[in-house]
Amino acid sequence: MVRAGATIEGLLRESRLPRREAELLLQGVLRCERVHLIAHAEEPVDSSRAIAARAWFSRRRSGEPVAYIIGVREFYGLAFRVTSAVLIPRSETELLVELALGRAGPSARVLELGTGSGAIAVALWSKRPDLKITASDISHAALEVARRNADTHGADIDFVQSDWFEAIGPGPFDLIASNPPYVAEGDPHLKQGDLPSEPRVALLAGDDGLACVRAIAAQARYHLSPGGRLLLEHGYNQGESCTALLDELGYTQVEDHRDFAGLPRVCTGTLRD
Ligand code: GLN
């Protein structure tokens, strides 16, 4: 008996995945936009592509993040290549980009620490090509991904391999931004969602999740120009600790900002003139 070829709709249904995830995976296999899946729902998919789609569905059912399977994630309206060497960009991090854009003057010298896929640095450049952007990461593999994303988007960014400020010159920088690791060791969230597949080095920051925030905030004072701005993303329950830390370290105009979900997400401060 000849088995009828699968249609687009048939494949989406048999995936047993949430609709949007199945669509993203099938879009990746067919290299098409979502509208194509809808407009051609009842059309057959050739067998080699149907096999490829089923393989990706199965990887997803085993817990692998959609972004790693298809190798792409959208952030700030731009497509970024992602691999398991980098954190998957999160939409809440767009707040950090917005705040940085609002605080960076013309031709400001900007440093982004722990760039991962390069999403923040490239998003900044996409809106403000006047900025002089340096972006660092401790991971060579991550920097390869970031460089590739910068090339794809034509972004002129200076990449440096560095453990926070270790290989960064004195600057000074007018703005330093980071979405550092901020999850506490043993946090139950590490077992949820995409986190189990993501690099530990991009997530974990000591017993209280604040080790990297502390190190960056302390050292940034020696790399910021007078009046320079520091912007740090943090966990939903770390807003008060971060503002207290920046106050203690002598930053002024210390404020915490909520993300689109209403959660405390980014702490900002200014180095005294
Ligand atoms: N926002 C990530 C989370 O979901 C953590 C990323 C980070 O540590 N910077 O938990």
mmCIF file of C-alpha atoms and ligand atoms in Angstrom:
data_model
loop_
_atom_site.group_PDB
_atom_site.id
_atom_site.type_symbol
_atom_site.label_atom_id
_atom_site.label_comp_id
_atom_site.label_asym_id
_atom_site.label_seq_id
_atom_site.Cartn_x
_atom_site.Cartn_y
_atom_site.Cartn_z
ATOM 1 C CA MET A 1 0.000 0.000 0.000
ATOM 2 C CA VAL A 2 1.280 3.429 -0.857
ATOM 3 C CA ARG A 3 1.251 5.819 2.087
ATOM 4 C CA ALA A 4 -0.170 9.178 1.109
ATOM 5 C CA GLY A 5 2.407 11.973 1.371
ATOM 6 C CA ALA A 6 2.146 14.206 4.403
ATOM 7 C CA THR A 7 0.685 17.660 3.987
ATOM 8 C CA ILE A 8 1.965 20.722 5.801
ATOM 9 C CA GLU A 9 -1.028 20.648 8.138
ATOM 10 C CA GLY A 10 -0.677 16.897 8.659
ATOM 11 C CA LEU A 11 2.963 17.265 9.691
ATOM 12 C CA LEU A 12 2.176 20.090 12.108
ATOM 13 C CA ARG A 13 -0.522 17.978 13.742
ATOM 14 C CA GLU A 14 1.482 14.802 14.015
ATOM 15 C CA SER A 15 4.371 16.706 15.659
ATOM 16 C CA ARG A 16 2.535 16.681 19.025
ATOM 17 C CA LEU A 17 4.232 20.004 19.751
ATOM 18 C CA PRO A 18 2.755 23.399 20.582
ATOM 19 C CA ARG A 19 1.592 24.865 17.284
ATOM 20 C CA ARG A 20 4.061 27.758 17.163
ATOM 21 C CA GLU A 21 7.032 25.506 17.886
ATOM 22 C CA ALA A 22 6.011 23.043 15.195
ATOM 23 C CA GLU A 23 5.573 25.925 12.759
ATOM 24 C CA LEU A 24 9.015 27.372 13.503
ATOM 25 C CA LEU A 25 10.610 23.972 12.970
ATOM 26 C CA LEU A 26 8.740 23.334 9.726
ATOM 27 C CA GLN A 27 9.546 26.842 8.511
ATOM 28 C CA GLY A 28 13.196 25.971 9.116
ATOM 29 C CA VAL A 29 12.979 22.744 7.112
ATOM 30 C CA LEU A 30 11.006 24.293 4.241
ATOM 31 C CA ARG A 31 12.897 27.613 4.483
ATOM 32 C CA CYS A 32 9.694 29.567 4.267
ATOM 33 C CA GLU A 33 7.695 32.202 6.093
ATOM 34 C CA ARG A 34 4.812 31.305 8.369
ATOM 35 C CA VAL A 35 2.299 32.646 5.858
ATOM 36 C CA HIS A 36 3.402 29.933 3.425
ATOM 37 C CA LEU A 37 2.451 27.220 5.936
ATOM 38 C CA ILE A 38 -0.998 28.735 6.283
ATOM 39 C CA ALA A 39 -1.582 29.401 2.579
ATOM 40 C CA HIS A 40 -0.370 25.935 1.523
ATOM 41 C CA ALA A 41 -1.621 23.931 4.512
ATOM 42 C CA GLU A 42 -3.118 21.120 2.442
ATOM 43 C CA GLU A 43 -0.231 20.774 0.002
ATOM 44 C CA PRO A 44 2.045 17.737 0.148
ATOM 45 C CA VAL A 45 5.595 17.926 1.484
ATOM 46 C CA ASP A 46 8.175 15.837 -0.354
ATOM 47 C CA SER A 47 9.343 12.804 1.533
ATOM 48 C CA SER A 48 12.915 13.911 2.273
ATOM 49 C CA ARG A 49 11.671 17.113 3.836
ATOM 50 C CA ALA A 50 8.960 15.283 5.740
ATOM 51 C CA ILE A 51 11.665 12.995 7.161
ATOM 52 C CA ALA A 52 13.783 16.019 8.115
ATOM 53 C CA ALA A 53 10.806 17.689 9.800
ATOM 54 C CA ARG A 54 9.984 14.538 11.776
ATOM 55 C CA ALA A 55 13.603 14.335 12.952
ATOM 56 C CA TRP A 56 13.495 17.940 14.183
ATOM 57 C CA PHE A 57 10.111 17.398 15.876
ATOM 58 C CA SER A 58 11.585 14.447 17.696
ATOM 59 C CA ARG A 59 14.632 16.443 18.864
ATOM 60 C CA ARG A 60 12.284 19.104 20.174
ATOM 61 C CA ARG A 61 10.150 16.518 21.993
ATOM 62 C CA SER A 62 13.376 15.380 23.686
ATOM 63 C CA GLY A 63 13.830 18.887 25.078
ATOM 64 C CA GLU A 64 16.293 20.534 22.689
ATOM 65 C CA PRO A 65 15.471 24.256 22.287
ATOM 66 C CA VAL A 66 13.788 25.239 19.019
ATOM 67 C CA ALA A 67 16.397 27.981 18.516
ATOM 68 C CA TYR A 68 19.289 25.483 18.633
ATOM 69 C CA ILE A 69 17.538 23.095 16.249
ATOM 70 C CA ILE A 70 16.776 25.699 13.607
ATOM 71 C CA GLY A 71 19.925 27.693 14.447
ATOM 72 C CA VAL A 72 18.170 31.062 14.488
ATOM 73 C CA ARG A 73 16.445 33.329 16.992
ATOM 74 C CA GLU A 74 14.835 36.692 16.415
ATOM 75 C CA PHE A 75 15.841 39.536 18.723
ATOM 76 C CA TYR A 76 14.999 43.204 18.322
ATOM 77 C CA GLY A 77 13.490 42.449 14.909
ATOM 78 C CA LEU A 78 16.722 40.917 13.615
ATOM 79 C CA ALA A 79 17.553 37.268 12.941
ATOM 80 C CA PHE A 80 20.506 35.944 14.939
ATOM 81 C CA ARG A 81 22.397 32.733 14.369
ATOM 82 C CA VAL A 82 22.558 30.730 17.590
ATOM 83 C CA THR A 83 24.375 27.548 18.546
ATOM 84 C CA SER A 84 24.599 25.692 21.838
ATOM 85 C CA ALA A 85 27.716 27.810 22.575
ATOM 86 C CA VAL A 86 25.543 30.845 23.282
ATOM 87 C CA LEU A 87 22.586 31.823 25.430
ATOM 88 C CA ILE A 88 19.401 32.090 23.391
ATOM 89 C CA PRO A 89 18.503 35.800 23.243
ATOM 90 C CA ARG A 90 15.400 36.593 25.326
ATOM 91 C CA SER A 91 12.806 39.204 24.472
ATOM 92 C CA GLU A 92 13.105 40.796 27.952
ATOM 93 C CA THR A 93 16.693 41.717 27.094
ATOM 94 C CA GLU A 94 15.313 44.167 24.513
ATOM 95 C CA LEU A 95 14.758 46.458 27.522
ATOM 96 C CA LEU A 96 18.537 46.629 28.005
ATOM 97 C CA VAL A 97 18.917 47.673 24.357
ATOM 98 C CA GLU A 98 16.213 50.344 24.684
ATOM 99 C CA LEU A 99 17.751 51.789 27.849
ATOM 100 C CA ALA A 100 21.233 51.812 26.312
ATOM 101 C CA LEU A 101 19.945 53.594 23.192
ATOM 102 C CA GLY A 102 18.360 56.249 25.398
ATOM 103 C CA ARG A 103 21.595 56.799 27.332
ATOM 104 C CA ALA A 104 24.243 56.715 24.617
ATOM 105 C CA GLY A 105 25.162 60.125 23.245
ATOM 106 C CA PRO A 106 26.354 60.708 19.666
ATOM 107 C CA SER A 107 29.376 58.536 18.776
ATOM 108 C CA ALA A 108 29.485 57.172 22.333
ATOM 109 C CA ARG A 109 32.075 54.534 23.144
ATOM 110 C CA VAL A 110 30.103 51.470 24.205
ATOM 111 C CA LEU A 111 31.301 48.232 25.795
ATOM 112 C CA GLU A 112 29.087 45.169 25.943
ATOM 113 C CA LEU A 113 30.378 42.421 28.244
ATOM 114 C CA GLY A 114 29.419 38.776 27.711
ATOM 115 C CA THR A 115 27.989 39.318 24.266
ATOM 116 C CA GLY A 116 27.198 35.648 23.516
ATOM 117 C CA SER A 117 25.471 35.636 20.119
ATOM 118 C CA GLY A 118 26.226 39.352 19.751
ATOM 119 C CA ALA A 119 22.506 40.140 19.842
ATOM 120 C CA ILE A 120 22.730 43.212 22.112
ATOM 121 C CA ALA A 121 25.738 44.764 20.366
ATOM 122 C CA VAL A 122 24.318 44.180 16.884
ATOM 123 C CA ALA A 123 20.880 45.473 17.902
ATOM 124 C CA LEU A 124 22.519 48.653 19.253
ATOM 125 C CA TRP A 125 24.506 49.086 16.076
ATOM 126 C CA SER A 126 21.412 48.509 13.911
ATOM 127 C CA LYS A 127 19.768 51.590 15.434
ATOM 128 C CA ARG A 128 22.887 53.641 16.032
ATOM 129 C CA PRO A 129 25.746 52.966 13.620
ATOM 130 C CA ASP A 130 27.480 56.072 15.023
ATOM 131 C CA LEU A 131 28.297 54.187 18.254
ATOM 132 C CA LYS A 132 31.834 52.846 18.725
ATOM 133 C CA ILE A 133 30.996 49.390 20.016
ATOM 134 C CA THR A 134 33.350 46.882 21.650
ATOM 135 C CA ALA A 135 31.845 43.521 22.624
ATOM 136 C CA SER A 136 33.549 40.822 24.670
ATOM 137 C CA ASP A 137 33.014 37.235 25.688
ATOM 138 C CA ILE A 138 35.094 34.725 27.607
ATOM 139 C CA SER A 139 34.137 32.009 25.111
ATOM 140 C CA HIS A 140 35.941 31.724 21.801
ATOM 141 C CA ALA A 141 33.057 29.671 20.366
ATOM 142 C CA ALA A 142 30.570 32.362 21.352
ATOM 143 C CA LEU A 143 32.688 35.069 19.744
ATOM 144 C CA GLU A 144 32.683 33.128 16.482
ATOM 145 C CA VAL A 145 28.889 33.160 16.533
ATOM 146 C CA ALA A 146 28.840 36.872 17.451
ATOM 147 C CA ARG A 147 31.276 37.783 14.674
ATOM 148 C CA ARG A 148 29.187 35.929 12.176
ATOM 149 C CA ASN A 149 26.046 37.746 13.292
ATOM 150 C CA ALA A 150 27.822 41.091 13.078
ATOM 151 C CA ASP A 151 28.987 40.242 9.536
ATOM 152 C CA THR A 152 25.502 39.175 8.472
ATOM 153 C CA HIS A 153 24.055 42.472 9.647
ATOM 154 C CA GLY A 154 27.001 44.538 8.442
ATOM 155 C CA ALA A 155 27.694 45.749 11.996
ATOM 156 C CA ASP A 156 31.077 47.304 12.707
ATOM 157 C CA ILE A 157 31.887 45.927 16.161
ATOM 158 C CA ASP A 158 35.242 45.333 17.788
ATOM 159 C CA PHE A 159 35.200 41.859 19.391
ATOM 160 C CA VAL A 160 37.563 40.917 22.213
ATOM 161 C CA GLN A 161 37.973 37.623 24.035
ATOM 162 C CA SER A 162 38.041 38.557 27.703
ATOM 163 C CA ASP A 163 37.056 37.354 31.160
ATOM 164 C CA TRP A 164 35.020 40.466 32.043
ATOM 165 C CA PHE A 165 37.559 43.339 32.024
ATOM 166 C CA GLU A 166 40.715 41.223 31.988
ATOM 167 C CA ALA A 167 41.657 41.902 28.356
ATOM 168 C CA ILE A 168 39.783 45.200 28.047
ATOM 169 C CA GLY A 169 41.918 48.331 28.031
ATOM 170 C CA PRO A 170 41.157 51.275 30.308
ATOM 171 C CA GLY A 171 38.783 52.699 27.694
ATOM 172 C CA PRO A 172 37.255 54.851 28.859
ATOM 173 C CA PHE A 173 33.775 53.905 27.731
ATOM 174 C CA ASP A 174 30.770 56.191 27.902
ATOM 175 C CA LEU A 175 28.443 53.258 28.435
ATOM 176 C CA ILE A 176 28.957 49.706 29.645
ATOM 177 C CA ALA A 177 26.104 47.227 29.265
ATOM 178 C CA SER A 178 25.836 43.563 30.126
ATOM 179 C CA ASN A 179 23.391 40.723 30.421
ATOM 180 C CA PRO A 180 25.698 38.645 32.603
ATOM 181 C CA PRO A 181 25.006 35.218 34.073
ATOM 182 C CA TYR A 182 22.701 35.795 37.050
ATOM 183 C CA VAL A 183 21.160 32.473 37.979
ATOM 184 C CA ALA A 184 22.030 31.034 41.403
ATOM 185 C CA GLU A 185 23.632 27.580 41.544
ATOM 186 C CA GLY A 186 20.882 25.072 42.300
ATOM 187 C CA ASP A 187 18.054 27.392 41.191
ATOM 188 C CA PRO A 188 15.136 25.143 40.152
ATOM 189 C CA HIS A 189 14.700 27.239 36.959
ATOM 190 C CA LEU A 190 17.870 25.594 35.650
ATOM 191 C CA LYS A 191 15.793 22.470 35.057
ATOM 192 C CA GLN A 192 13.080 24.332 33.126
ATOM 193 C CA GLY A 193 12.465 25.521 29.592
ATOM 194 C CA ASP A 194 15.553 25.957 27.445
ATOM 195 C CA LEU A 195 17.954 26.432 30.373
ATOM 196 C CA PRO A 196 19.110 22.780 30.675
ATOM 197 C CA SER A 197 20.533 23.020 27.119
ATOM 198 C CA GLU A 198 22.190 26.406 27.484
ATOM 199 C CA PRO A 199 25.853 26.969 28.408
ATOM 200 C CA ARG A 200 26.322 26.981 32.201
ATOM 201 C CA VAL A 201 28.963 29.688 31.756
ATOM 202 C CA ALA A 202 26.259 32.008 30.388
ATOM 203 C CA LEU A 203 23.818 31.316 33.236
ATOM 204 C CA LEU A 204 25.461 30.579 36.574
ATOM 205 C CA ALA A 205 26.798 33.207 38.949
ATOM 206 C CA GLY A 206 27.541 31.749 42.365
ATOM 207 C CA ASP A 207 25.334 30.965 45.333
ATOM 208 C CA ASP A 208 23.114 34.037 45.016
ATOM 209 C CA GLY A 209 23.450 34.625 41.257
ATOM 210 C CA LEU A 210 25.068 38.009 41.846
ATOM 211 C CA ALA A 211 28.767 37.142 41.545
ATOM 212 C CA CYS A 212 29.096 38.518 37.993
ATOM 213 C CA VAL A 213 26.971 41.601 38.647
ATOM 214 C CA ARG A 214 29.256 42.400 41.619
ATOM 215 C CA ALA A 215 32.454 41.903 39.633
ATOM 216 C CA ILE A 216 31.270 43.972 36.669
ATOM 217 C CA ALA A 217 29.812 46.815 38.730
ATOM 218 C CA ALA A 218 32.984 47.123 40.822
ATOM 219 C CA GLN A 219 35.437 47.036 37.897
ATOM 220 C CA ALA A 220 33.341 49.151 35.525
ATOM 221 C CA ARG A 221 34.169 52.215 37.653
ATOM 222 C CA TYR A 222 37.739 52.046 36.316
ATOM 223 C CA HIS A 223 36.662 51.790 32.654
ATOM 224 C CA LEU A 224 33.832 54.356 32.484
ATOM 225 C CA SER A 225 34.328 57.980 31.582
ATOM 226 C CA PRO A 226 33.138 60.502 34.205
ATOM 227 C CA GLY A 227 29.350 60.599 33.899
ATOM 228 C CA GLY A 228 29.464 57.252 32.054
ATOM 229 C CA ARG A 229 26.545 54.857 32.338
ATOM 230 C CA LEU A 230 26.380 51.282 33.586
ATOM 231 C CA LEU A 231 23.448 49.037 32.614
ATOM 232 C CA LEU A 232 23.072 45.532 34.017
ATOM 233 C CA GLU A 233 20.347 42.993 33.355
ATOM 234 C CA HIS A 234 19.442 40.903 36.403
ATOM 235 C CA GLY A 235 16.989 38.293 37.645
ATOM 236 C CA TYR A 236 13.373 39.170 38.480
ATOM 237 C CA ASN A 237 14.155 39.018 42.224
ATOM 238 C CA GLN A 238 17.517 40.827 42.174
ATOM 239 C CA GLY A 239 16.412 44.430 41.570
ATOM 240 C CA GLU A 240 16.843 45.604 45.143
ATOM 241 C CA SER A 241 20.206 43.874 45.596
ATOM 242 C CA CYS A 242 21.467 45.464 42.384
ATOM 243 C CA THR A 243 20.379 48.992 43.246
ATOM 244 C CA ALA A 244 21.876 48.619 46.756
ATOM 245 C CA LEU A 245 25.135 47.389 45.228
ATOM 246 C CA LEU A 246 25.406 50.270 42.744
ATOM 247 C CA ASP A 247 24.609 52.769 45.512
ATOM 248 C CA GLU A 248 27.286 51.217 47.719
ATOM 249 C CA LEU A 249 29.845 51.377 44.926
ATOM 250 C CA GLY A 250 29.248 55.110 44.564
ATOM 251 C CA TYR A 251 27.198 55.217 41.361
ATOM 252 C CA THR A 252 24.652 58.024 41.159
ATOM 253 C CA GLN A 253 21.181 58.156 39.540
ATOM 254 C CA VAL A 254 20.744 54.483 40.381
ATOM 255 C CA GLU A 255 17.437 53.158 39.074
ATOM 256 C CA ASP A 256 15.834 49.838 38.398
ATOM 257 C CA HIS A 257 13.638 49.255 35.343
ATOM 258 C CA ARG A 258 10.849 46.787 34.703
ATOM 259 C CA ASP A 259 10.536 44.633 31.589
ATOM 260 C CA PHE A 260 7.384 44.278 29.449
ATOM 261 C CA ALA A 261 6.152 41.579 31.839
ATOM 262 C CA GLY A 262 6.358 44.109 34.700
ATOM 263 C CA LEU A 263 9.345 42.385 36.348
ATOM 264 C CA PRO A 264 12.407 44.221 37.662
ATOM 265 C CA ARG A 265 15.010 43.517 34.975
ATOM 266 C CA VAL A 266 17.678 46.171 34.380
ATOM 267 C CA CYS A 267 19.609 48.299 36.868
ATOM 268 C CA THR A 268 21.256 51.508 35.681
ATOM 269 C CA GLY A 269 23.658 53.916 37.303
ATOM 270 C CA THR A 270 26.016 56.750 36.431
ATOM 271 C CA LEU A 271 29.676 57.175 37.369
ATOM 272 C CA ARG A 272 30.223 60.435 39.251
ATOM 273 C CA ASP A 273 31.730 63.283 37.223
HETATM 274 N N1 GLN B 1 17.224 35.368 31.565
HETATM 275 C C1 GLN B 1 17.794 34.065 31.686
HETATM 276 C C2 GLN B 1 16.802 33.206 32.390
HETATM 277 O O1 GLN B 1 15.939 32.884 32.040
HETATM 278 C C3 GLN B 1 19.073 34.052 32.438
HETATM 279 C C4 GLN B 1 20.104 34.694 31.602
HETATM 280 C C5 GLN B 1 21.205 35.177 32.386
HETATM 281 O O2 GLN B 1 21.639 34.600 33.367
HETATM 282 N N2 GLN B 1 21.712 36.256 31.941
HETATM 283 O O3 GLN B 1 16.734 32.728 33.322
#
